Short mmCIF file of C-alpha atoms in Angstrom, two decimals:
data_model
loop_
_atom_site.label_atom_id
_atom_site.label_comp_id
_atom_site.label_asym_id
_atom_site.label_seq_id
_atom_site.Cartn_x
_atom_site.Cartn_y
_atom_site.Cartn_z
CA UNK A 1 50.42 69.26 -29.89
CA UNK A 2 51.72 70.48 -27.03
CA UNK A 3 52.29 67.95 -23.68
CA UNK A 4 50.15 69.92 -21.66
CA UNK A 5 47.37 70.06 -24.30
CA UNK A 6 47.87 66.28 -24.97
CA UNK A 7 48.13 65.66 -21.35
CA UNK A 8 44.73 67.45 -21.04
CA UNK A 9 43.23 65.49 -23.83
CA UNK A 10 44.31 61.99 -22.56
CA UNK A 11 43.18 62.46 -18.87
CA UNK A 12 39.54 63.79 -20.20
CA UNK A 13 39.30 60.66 -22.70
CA UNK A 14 40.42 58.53 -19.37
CA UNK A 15 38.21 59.83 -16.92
CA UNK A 16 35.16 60.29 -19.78
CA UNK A 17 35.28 56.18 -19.55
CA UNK A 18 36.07 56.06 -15.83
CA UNK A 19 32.82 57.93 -15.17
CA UNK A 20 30.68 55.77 -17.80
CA UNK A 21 31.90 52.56 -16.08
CA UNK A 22 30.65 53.96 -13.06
CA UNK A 23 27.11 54.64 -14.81
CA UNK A 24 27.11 51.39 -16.29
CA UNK A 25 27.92 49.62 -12.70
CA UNK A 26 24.41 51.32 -11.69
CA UNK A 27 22.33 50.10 -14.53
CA UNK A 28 23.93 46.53 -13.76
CA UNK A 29 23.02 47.20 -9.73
CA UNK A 30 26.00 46.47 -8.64
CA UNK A 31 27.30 50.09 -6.65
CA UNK A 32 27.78 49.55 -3.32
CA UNK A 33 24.54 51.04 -2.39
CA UNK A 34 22.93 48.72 -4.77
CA UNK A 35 24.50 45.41 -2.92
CA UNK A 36 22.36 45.36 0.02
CA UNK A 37 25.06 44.94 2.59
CA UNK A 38 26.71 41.69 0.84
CA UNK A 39 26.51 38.33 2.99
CA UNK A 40 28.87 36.14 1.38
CA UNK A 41 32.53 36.69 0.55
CA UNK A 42 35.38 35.23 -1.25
CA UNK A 43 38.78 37.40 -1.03
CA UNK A 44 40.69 34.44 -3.18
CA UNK A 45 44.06 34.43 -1.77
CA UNK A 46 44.38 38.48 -2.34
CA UNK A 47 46.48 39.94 1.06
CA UNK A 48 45.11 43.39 0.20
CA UNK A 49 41.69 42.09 0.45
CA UNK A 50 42.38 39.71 3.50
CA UNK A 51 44.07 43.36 4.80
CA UNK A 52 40.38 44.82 4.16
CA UNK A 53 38.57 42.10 5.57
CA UNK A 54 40.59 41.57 9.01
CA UNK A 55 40.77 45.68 9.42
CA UNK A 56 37.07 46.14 9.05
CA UNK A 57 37.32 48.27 6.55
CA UNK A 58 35.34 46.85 3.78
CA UNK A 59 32.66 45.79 6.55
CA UNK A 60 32.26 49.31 7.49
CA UNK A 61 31.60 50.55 4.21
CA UNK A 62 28.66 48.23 2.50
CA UNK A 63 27.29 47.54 6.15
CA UNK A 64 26.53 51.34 6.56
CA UNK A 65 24.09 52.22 3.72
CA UNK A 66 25.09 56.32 4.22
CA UNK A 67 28.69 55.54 3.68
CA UNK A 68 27.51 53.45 0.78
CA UNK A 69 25.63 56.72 -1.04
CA UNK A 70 28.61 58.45 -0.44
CA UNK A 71 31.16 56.27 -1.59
CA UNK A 72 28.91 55.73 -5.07
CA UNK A 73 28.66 59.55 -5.45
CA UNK A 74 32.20 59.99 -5.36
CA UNK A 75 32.52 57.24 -7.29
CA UNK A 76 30.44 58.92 -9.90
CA UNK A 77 31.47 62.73 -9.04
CA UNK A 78 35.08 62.51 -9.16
CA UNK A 79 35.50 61.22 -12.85
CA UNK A 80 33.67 63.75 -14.06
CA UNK A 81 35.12 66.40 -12.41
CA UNK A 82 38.48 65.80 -13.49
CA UNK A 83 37.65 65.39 -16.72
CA UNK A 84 37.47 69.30 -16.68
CA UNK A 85 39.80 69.41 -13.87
CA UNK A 86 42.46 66.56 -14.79
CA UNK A 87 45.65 68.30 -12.80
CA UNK A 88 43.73 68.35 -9.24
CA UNK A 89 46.57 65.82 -8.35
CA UNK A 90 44.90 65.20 -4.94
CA UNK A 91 41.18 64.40 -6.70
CA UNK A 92 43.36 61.94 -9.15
CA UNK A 93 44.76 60.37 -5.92
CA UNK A 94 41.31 60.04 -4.13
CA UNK A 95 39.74 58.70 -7.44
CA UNK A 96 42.33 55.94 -8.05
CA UNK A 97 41.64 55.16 -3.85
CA UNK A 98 37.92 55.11 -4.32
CA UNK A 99 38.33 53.06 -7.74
CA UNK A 100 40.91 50.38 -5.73
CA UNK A 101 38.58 49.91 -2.72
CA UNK A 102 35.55 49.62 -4.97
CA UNK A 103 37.49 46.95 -7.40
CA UNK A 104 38.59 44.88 -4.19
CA UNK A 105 34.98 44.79 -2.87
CA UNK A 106 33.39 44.35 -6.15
CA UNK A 107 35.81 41.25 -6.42
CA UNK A 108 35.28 40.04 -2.66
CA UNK A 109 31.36 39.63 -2.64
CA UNK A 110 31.53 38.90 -6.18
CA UNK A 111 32.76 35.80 -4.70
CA UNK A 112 35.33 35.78 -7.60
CA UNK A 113 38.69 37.44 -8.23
CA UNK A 114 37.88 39.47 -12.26
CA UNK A 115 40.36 41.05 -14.08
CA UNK A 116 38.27 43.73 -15.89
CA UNK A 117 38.92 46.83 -13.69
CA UNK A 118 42.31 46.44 -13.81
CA UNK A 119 42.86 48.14 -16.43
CA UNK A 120 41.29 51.22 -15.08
CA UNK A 121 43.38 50.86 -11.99
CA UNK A 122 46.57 50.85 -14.26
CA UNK A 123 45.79 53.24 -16.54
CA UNK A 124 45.13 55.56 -13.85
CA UNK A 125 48.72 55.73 -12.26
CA UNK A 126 50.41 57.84 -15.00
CA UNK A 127 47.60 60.65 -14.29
CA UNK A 128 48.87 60.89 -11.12
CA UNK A 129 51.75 62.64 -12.38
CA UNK A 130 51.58 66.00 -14.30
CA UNK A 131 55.61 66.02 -15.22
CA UNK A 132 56.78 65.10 -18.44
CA UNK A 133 59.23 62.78 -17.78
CA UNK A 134 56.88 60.15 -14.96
CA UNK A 135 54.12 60.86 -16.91
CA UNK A 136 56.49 59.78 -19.85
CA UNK A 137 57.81 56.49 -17.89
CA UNK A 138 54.54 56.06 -16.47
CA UNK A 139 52.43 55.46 -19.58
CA UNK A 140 55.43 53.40 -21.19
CA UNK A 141 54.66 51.05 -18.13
CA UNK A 142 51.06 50.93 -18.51
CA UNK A 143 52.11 50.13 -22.56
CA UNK A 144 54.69 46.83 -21.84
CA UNK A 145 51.74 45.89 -19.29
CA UNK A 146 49.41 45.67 -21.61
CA UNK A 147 52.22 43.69 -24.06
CA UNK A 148 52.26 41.48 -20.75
CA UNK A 149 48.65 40.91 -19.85
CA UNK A 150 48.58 39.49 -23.66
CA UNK A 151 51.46 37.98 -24.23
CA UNK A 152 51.35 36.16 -20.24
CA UNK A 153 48.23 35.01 -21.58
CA UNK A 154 49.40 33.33 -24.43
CA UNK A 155 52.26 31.65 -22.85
CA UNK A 156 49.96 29.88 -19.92
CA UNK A 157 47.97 28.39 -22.90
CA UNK A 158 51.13 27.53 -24.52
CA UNK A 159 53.08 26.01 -21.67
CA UNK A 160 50.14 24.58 -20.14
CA UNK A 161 49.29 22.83 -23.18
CA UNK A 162 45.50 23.83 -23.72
CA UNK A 163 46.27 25.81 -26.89
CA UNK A 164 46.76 22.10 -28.45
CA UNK A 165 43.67 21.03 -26.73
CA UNK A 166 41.73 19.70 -29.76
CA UNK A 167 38.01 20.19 -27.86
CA UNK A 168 38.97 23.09 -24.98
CA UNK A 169 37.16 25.56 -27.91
CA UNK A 170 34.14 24.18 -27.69
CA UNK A 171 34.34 23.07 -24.26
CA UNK A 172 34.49 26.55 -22.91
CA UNK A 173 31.75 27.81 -24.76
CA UNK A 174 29.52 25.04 -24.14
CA UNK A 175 30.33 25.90 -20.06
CA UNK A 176 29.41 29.26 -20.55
CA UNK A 177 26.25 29.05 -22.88
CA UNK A 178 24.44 25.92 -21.65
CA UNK A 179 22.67 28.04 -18.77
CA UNK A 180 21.85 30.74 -21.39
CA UNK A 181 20.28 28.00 -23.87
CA UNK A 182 18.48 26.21 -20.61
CA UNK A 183 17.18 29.83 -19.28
CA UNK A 184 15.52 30.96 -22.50
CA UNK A 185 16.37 29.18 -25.53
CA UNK A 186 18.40 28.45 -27.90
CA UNK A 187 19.90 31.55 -30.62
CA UNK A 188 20.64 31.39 -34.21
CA UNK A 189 24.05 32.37 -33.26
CA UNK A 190 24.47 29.67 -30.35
CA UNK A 191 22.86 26.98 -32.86
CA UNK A 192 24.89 27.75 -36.04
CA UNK A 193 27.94 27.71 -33.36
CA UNK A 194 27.33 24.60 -32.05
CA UNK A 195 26.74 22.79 -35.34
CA UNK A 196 29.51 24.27 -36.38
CA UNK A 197 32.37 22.78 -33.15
CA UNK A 198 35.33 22.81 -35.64
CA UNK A 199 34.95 27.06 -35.69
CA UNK A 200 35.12 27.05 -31.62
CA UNK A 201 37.80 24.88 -31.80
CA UNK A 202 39.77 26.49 -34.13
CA UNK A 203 39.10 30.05 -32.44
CA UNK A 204 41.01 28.94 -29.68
CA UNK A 205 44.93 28.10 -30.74
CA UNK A 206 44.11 31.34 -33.42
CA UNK A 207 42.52 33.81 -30.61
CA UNK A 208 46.44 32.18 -28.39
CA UNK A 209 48.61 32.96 -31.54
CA UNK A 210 46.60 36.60 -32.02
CA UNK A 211 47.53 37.25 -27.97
CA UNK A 212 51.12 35.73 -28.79
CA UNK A 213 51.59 38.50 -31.30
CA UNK A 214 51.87 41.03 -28.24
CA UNK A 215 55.51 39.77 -27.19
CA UNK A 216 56.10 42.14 -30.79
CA UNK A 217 55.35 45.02 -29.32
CA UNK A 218 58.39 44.82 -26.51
CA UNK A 219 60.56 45.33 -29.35
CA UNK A 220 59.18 47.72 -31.35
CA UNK A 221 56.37 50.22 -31.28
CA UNK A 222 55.63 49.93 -34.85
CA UNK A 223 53.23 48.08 -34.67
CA UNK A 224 51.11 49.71 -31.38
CA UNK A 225 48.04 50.35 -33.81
CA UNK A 226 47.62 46.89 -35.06
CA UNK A 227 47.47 45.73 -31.41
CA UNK A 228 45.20 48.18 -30.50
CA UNK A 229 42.72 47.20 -33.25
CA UNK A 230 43.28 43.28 -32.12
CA UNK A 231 42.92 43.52 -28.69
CA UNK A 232 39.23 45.50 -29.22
CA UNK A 233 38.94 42.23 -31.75
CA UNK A 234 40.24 40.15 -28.58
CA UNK A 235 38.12 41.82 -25.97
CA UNK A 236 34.69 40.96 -28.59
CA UNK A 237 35.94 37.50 -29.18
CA UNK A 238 35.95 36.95 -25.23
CA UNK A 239 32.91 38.25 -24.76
CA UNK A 240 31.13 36.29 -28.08
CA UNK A 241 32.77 32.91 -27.06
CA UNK A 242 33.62 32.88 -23.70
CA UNK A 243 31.11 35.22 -22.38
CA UNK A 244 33.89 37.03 -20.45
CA UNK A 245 33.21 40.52 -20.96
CA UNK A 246 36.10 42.98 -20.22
CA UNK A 247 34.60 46.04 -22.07
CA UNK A 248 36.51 48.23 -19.00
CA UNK A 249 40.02 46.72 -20.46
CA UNK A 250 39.53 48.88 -23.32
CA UNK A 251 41.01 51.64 -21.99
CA UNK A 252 44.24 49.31 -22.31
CA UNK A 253 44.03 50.69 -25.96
CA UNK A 254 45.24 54.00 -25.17
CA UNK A 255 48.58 53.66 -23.62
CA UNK A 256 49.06 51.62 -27.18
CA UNK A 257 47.19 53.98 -29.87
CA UNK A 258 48.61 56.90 -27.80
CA UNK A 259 52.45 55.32 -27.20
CA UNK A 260 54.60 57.12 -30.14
CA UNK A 261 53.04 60.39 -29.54
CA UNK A 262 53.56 60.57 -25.89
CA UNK A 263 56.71 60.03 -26.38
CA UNK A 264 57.27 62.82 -29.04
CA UNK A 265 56.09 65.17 -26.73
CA UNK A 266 57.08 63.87 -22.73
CA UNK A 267 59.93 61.82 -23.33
CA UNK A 268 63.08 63.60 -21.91
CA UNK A 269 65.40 64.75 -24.01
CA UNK B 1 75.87 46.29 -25.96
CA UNK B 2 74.48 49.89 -27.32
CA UNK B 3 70.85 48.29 -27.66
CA UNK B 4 70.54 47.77 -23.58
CA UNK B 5 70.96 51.68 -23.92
CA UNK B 6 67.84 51.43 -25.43
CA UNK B 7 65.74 49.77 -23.29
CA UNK B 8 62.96 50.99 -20.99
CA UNK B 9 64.53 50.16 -18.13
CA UNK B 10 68.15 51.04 -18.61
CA UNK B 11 66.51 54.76 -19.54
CA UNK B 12 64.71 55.08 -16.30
CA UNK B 13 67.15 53.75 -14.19
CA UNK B 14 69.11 56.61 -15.46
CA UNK B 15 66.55 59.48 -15.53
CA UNK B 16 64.12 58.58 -12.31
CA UNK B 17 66.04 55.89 -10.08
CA UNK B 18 63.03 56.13 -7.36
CA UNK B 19 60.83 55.21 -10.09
CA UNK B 20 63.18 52.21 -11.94
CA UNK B 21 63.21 50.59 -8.46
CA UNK B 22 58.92 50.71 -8.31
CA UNK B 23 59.02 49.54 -11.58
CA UNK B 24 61.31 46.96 -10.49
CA UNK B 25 59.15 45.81 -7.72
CA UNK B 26 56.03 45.72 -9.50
CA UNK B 27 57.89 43.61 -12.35
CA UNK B 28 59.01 41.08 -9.58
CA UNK B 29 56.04 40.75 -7.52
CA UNK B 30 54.29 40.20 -10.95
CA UNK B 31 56.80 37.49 -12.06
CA UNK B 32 56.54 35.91 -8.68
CA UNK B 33 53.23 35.58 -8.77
CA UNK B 34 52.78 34.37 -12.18
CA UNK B 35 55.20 31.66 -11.78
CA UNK B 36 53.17 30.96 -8.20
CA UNK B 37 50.14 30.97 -9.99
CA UNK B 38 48.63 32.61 -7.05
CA UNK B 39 47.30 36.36 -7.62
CA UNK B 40 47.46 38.73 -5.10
CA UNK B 41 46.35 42.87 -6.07
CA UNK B 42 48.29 44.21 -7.41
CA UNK B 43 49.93 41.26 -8.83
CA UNK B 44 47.25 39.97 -11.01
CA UNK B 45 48.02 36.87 -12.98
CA UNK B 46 46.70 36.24 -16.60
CA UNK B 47 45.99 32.56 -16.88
CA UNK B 48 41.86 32.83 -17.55
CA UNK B 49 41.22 29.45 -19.78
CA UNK B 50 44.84 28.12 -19.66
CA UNK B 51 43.32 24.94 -17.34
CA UNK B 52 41.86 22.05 -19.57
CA UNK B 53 38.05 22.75 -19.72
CA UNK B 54 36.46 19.28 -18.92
CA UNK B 55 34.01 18.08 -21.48
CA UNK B 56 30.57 19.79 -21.15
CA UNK B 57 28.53 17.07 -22.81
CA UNK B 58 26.94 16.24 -19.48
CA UNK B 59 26.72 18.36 -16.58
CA UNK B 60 24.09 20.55 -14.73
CA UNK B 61 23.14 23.96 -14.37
CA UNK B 62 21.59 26.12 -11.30
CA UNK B 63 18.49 28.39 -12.69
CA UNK B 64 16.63 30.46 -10.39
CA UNK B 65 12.43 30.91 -10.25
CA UNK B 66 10.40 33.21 -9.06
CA UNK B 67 7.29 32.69 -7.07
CA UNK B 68 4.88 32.50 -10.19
CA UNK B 69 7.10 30.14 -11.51
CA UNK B 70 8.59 32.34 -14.17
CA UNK B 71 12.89 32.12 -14.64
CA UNK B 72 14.50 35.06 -13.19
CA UNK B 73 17.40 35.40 -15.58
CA UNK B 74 20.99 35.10 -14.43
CA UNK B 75 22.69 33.78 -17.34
CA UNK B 76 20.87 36.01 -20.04
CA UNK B 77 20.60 38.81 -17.80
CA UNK B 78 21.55 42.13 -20.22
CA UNK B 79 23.74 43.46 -17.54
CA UNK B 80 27.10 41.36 -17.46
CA UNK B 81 27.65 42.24 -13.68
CA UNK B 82 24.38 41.76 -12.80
CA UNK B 83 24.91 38.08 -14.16
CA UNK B 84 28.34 38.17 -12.05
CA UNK B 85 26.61 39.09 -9.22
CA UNK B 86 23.61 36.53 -9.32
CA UNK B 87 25.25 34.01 -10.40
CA UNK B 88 28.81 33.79 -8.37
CA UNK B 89 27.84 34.12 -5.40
CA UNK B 90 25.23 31.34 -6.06
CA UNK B 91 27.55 28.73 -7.20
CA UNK B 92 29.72 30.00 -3.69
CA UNK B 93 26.81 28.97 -1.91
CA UNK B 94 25.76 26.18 -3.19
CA UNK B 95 29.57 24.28 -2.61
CA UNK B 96 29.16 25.90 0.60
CA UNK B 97 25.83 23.96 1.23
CA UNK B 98 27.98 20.79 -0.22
CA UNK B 99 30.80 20.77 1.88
CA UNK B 100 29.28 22.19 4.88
CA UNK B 101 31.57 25.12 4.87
CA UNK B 102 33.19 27.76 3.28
CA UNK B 103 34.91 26.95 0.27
CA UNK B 104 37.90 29.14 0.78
CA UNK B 105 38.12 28.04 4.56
CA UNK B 106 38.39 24.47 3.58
CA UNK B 107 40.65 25.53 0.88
CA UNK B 108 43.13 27.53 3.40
CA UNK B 109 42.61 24.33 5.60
CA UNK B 110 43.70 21.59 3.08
CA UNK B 111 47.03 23.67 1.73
CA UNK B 112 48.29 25.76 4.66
CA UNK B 113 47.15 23.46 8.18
CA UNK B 114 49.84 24.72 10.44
CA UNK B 115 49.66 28.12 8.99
CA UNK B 116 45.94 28.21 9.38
CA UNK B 117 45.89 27.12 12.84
CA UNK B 118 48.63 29.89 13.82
CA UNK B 119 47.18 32.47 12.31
CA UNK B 120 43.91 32.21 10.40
CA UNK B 121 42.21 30.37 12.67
CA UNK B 122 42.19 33.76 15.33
CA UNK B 123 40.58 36.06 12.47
CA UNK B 124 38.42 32.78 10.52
CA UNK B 125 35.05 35.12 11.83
CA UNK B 126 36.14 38.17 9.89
CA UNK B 127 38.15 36.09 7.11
CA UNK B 128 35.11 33.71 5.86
CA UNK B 129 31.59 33.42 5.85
CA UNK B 130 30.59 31.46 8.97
CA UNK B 131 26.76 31.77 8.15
CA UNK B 132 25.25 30.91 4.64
CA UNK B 133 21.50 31.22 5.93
CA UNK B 134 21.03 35.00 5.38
CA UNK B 135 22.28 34.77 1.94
CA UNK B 136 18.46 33.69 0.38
CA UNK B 137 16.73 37.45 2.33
CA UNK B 138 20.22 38.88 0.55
CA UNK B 139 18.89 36.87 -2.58
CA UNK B 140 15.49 38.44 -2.28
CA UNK B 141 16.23 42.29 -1.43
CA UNK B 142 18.91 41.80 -4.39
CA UNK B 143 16.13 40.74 -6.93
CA UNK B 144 13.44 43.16 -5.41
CA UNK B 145 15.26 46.09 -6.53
CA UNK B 146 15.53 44.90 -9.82
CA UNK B 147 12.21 44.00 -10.65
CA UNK B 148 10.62 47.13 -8.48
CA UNK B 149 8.57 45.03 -6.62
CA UNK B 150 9.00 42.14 -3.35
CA UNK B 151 10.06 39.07 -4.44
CA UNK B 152 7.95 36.27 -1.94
CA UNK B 153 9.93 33.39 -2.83
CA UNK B 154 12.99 32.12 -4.60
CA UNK B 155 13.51 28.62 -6.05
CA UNK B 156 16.84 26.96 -6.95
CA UNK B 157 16.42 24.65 -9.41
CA UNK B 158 19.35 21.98 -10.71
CA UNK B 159 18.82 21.39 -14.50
CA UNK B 160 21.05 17.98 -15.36
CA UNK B 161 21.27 17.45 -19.06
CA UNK B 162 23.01 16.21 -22.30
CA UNK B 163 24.38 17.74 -25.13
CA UNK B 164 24.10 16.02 -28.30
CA UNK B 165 23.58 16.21 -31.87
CA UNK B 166 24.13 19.98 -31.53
CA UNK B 167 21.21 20.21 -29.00
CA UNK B 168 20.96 19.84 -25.12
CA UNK B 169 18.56 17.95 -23.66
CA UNK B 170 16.94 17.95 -19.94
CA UNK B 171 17.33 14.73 -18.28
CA UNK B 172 16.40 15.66 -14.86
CA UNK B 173 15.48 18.39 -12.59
CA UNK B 174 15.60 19.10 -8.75
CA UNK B 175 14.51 22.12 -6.55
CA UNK B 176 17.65 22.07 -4.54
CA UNK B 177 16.57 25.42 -2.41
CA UNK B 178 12.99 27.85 -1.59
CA UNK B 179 14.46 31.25 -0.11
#
């Protein structure tokens, strides 16, 4: 396959998701037009937000309900556009602009700083570039991100000694469940789980040691496939235990399923 | 030494330097932050679950009622942001309510005070929320569009309970706010 062609493919798959995020954000109500002009805020210790906030930037936007509509429809629009059109370098630009200032104010009156649309952020820098060798250097750097996001996340267990915390299993999923099990019952699932404490607890260290197995993939790309397939089986087993659901960090999966043969046909010679 | 030749960075130093020194920066502001543990975009740190989780065998838990008297769902809502955006913002207003001010103003207060006089306190208007009571009419327009229809009244309700023998059981309950 040529780089162009693959180049082609890549950006459609990318933008594809972008644009069903997008969709998905309106079925959850949570678009800017769908916020109701926000009246509590949290920007964490995040400059770029603080930069938002004191500039009157973000302000502007969800307290003007036109601006709102049009922000969400290019929000929407520009995806799907360049998934036909994936080397209008100036739409790329505006699309990763729109996606950062919707990710900072999604976070901000969120009242809490997520990681899930980061890795749309990330994954959207090496479409930026249409030349071989950035786009080349590019998605390598999105690839030993992803290795870091993992691996990072293994090593704060590790150091910070929860991954030998005999009960922090359980602990964590009886934080996030109990308001599930209050609001409307308890499920065969949650019951059979919470019988069963020695399976939460034993999830934990396993689900650190499966995100330690990342640091393999800074020496060799062997493996990208295998971590590909585990971090879809990470992403569902934060979701089922911890009710953290990053479905947008999937995308993560492509700089590693797609790593060898970007490099076969962008790397320079 | 021919395996540094190798390496992703010694390669782009040599083929793009403009982009080996981005790469560079992103790296270090990434590093800096992790060991900080302080995130700032785009230096996002990775740490979700690495702090002890204290024991939830006690506790309570916010639930929110409509009007009728029927649960509006936050923590079984099917949409996972929808659930983000009831519920966070809830639990930000409710410390609010218990500390008398915003949580992240008292926070910038308590670890930065000379900083925070010099220079937050000038922009603390735009910075934090000064004003909690609009949030329950922010509550209610949120929730109308949802269900289609005007929601009269909101009711906060604290659960307390215990968990044992693999069930949890309600100890207590308090209406803690009517929007």
């Amino acid at each position: 396959m040529s780089f162009n062609r693959q180049h082609t493919c890549l950006a459609s798959i990318f933008y594809g998701f972008c644009f069903l995020i997008a969709v998905k954000s309106y079925f959850d109500y949570v678009l800017l037009h769908q916020l109701h002009t926000p009246v509590i805020w949290d920007g964490g210790v995040d400059l770029l937000t603080y930069l938002g906030l004191t500039s009157g930037v973000f302000k502007s936007i969800t307290g003007n309900q036109w601006l709102c509509y049009s922000f969400d429809t290019a929000l929407l629009i520009l995806p799907l556009v360049l998934v036909f059109q994936p080397q209008r370098r100036l739409l790329a630009i505006l699309n990763f602009s729109i996606w950062l200032v919707y990710f900072l104010i999604y976070n901000l009156y969120g009242t809490h700083q997520t990681h899930a649309l980061t890795g749309l952020l990330l994954v959207h820098i090496p479409f930026l570039f249409y030349q071989k060798p950035s786009f080349h250097w590019l998605w390598n750097g999105v690839r030993y991100y992803t290795l870091w996001i993992m691996s990072s996340a293994a090593a704060w267990k590790i150091i910070r000694g929860t991954a030998f915390h005999p009960q922090q299993g359980k602990n964590i999923y009886l934080q996030n469940q109990t308001g599930a099990i209050i609001e409307s019952g308890i499920t065969p699932l949650q019951s059979f789980l919470l019988s069963n404490e020695w399976l939460l607890n034993i999830s934990f260290p396993l689900g650190v040691i499966l995100e330690g197995l990342f640091m393999v993939g800074f020496f060799t790309k062997r493996f990208d496939r295998l971590l590909a397939i585990l971090l879809i089986l990470l992403i569902a087993g934060f979701r089922l235990l911890a009710d953290a659901t990053f479905f947008e960090l999937l995308i993560l999966v492509l700089p590693l399923w797609y790593s060898e043969r970007v490099s076969k046909t962008a790397a320079p010679a | 030494m021919n395996w540094i030749r190798r390496t992703y960075l010694y390669q782009l130093y040599h083929y793009q330097k403009k982009l080996f020194w981005i790469v560079v920066f992103f790296a270090a502001g990434t590093l800096f932050c992790t060991f900080r543990g302080n995130q700032s975009t785009p230096f996002w740190v990775w740490g979700m679950y690495s702090a002890p989780v204290p024991s939830h065998d006690t506790g309570s838990i916010l639930l929110m009622f409509n009007q009728s008297g029927s649960v509006i769902p936050i923590y079984t809502n099917k949409g996972f942001k929808t659930r983000f955006y009831l519920h966070s913002p809830l639990i930000y207003f409710h410390s609010a309510q218990e500390i008398g001010k915003d949580p992240r103003k008292a926070f910038f207060e308590t670890k930065l005070p000379s900083f925070y006089s010099t220079w937050i306190y000038p922009m603390e208007e735009k910075l934090f929320t000064t004003n909690f009571t609009p949030y329950g009419s922010w509550l209610k327009n949120y929730l109308g569009q949802m269900s289609q229809t005007a929601i009269d009244s909101v009711y906060i309700t604290q659960y307390h309970y215990i968990f044992s023998s693999d069930k949890i059981n309600i100890t207590s309950i308090d209406t803690l706010y009517v929007f």
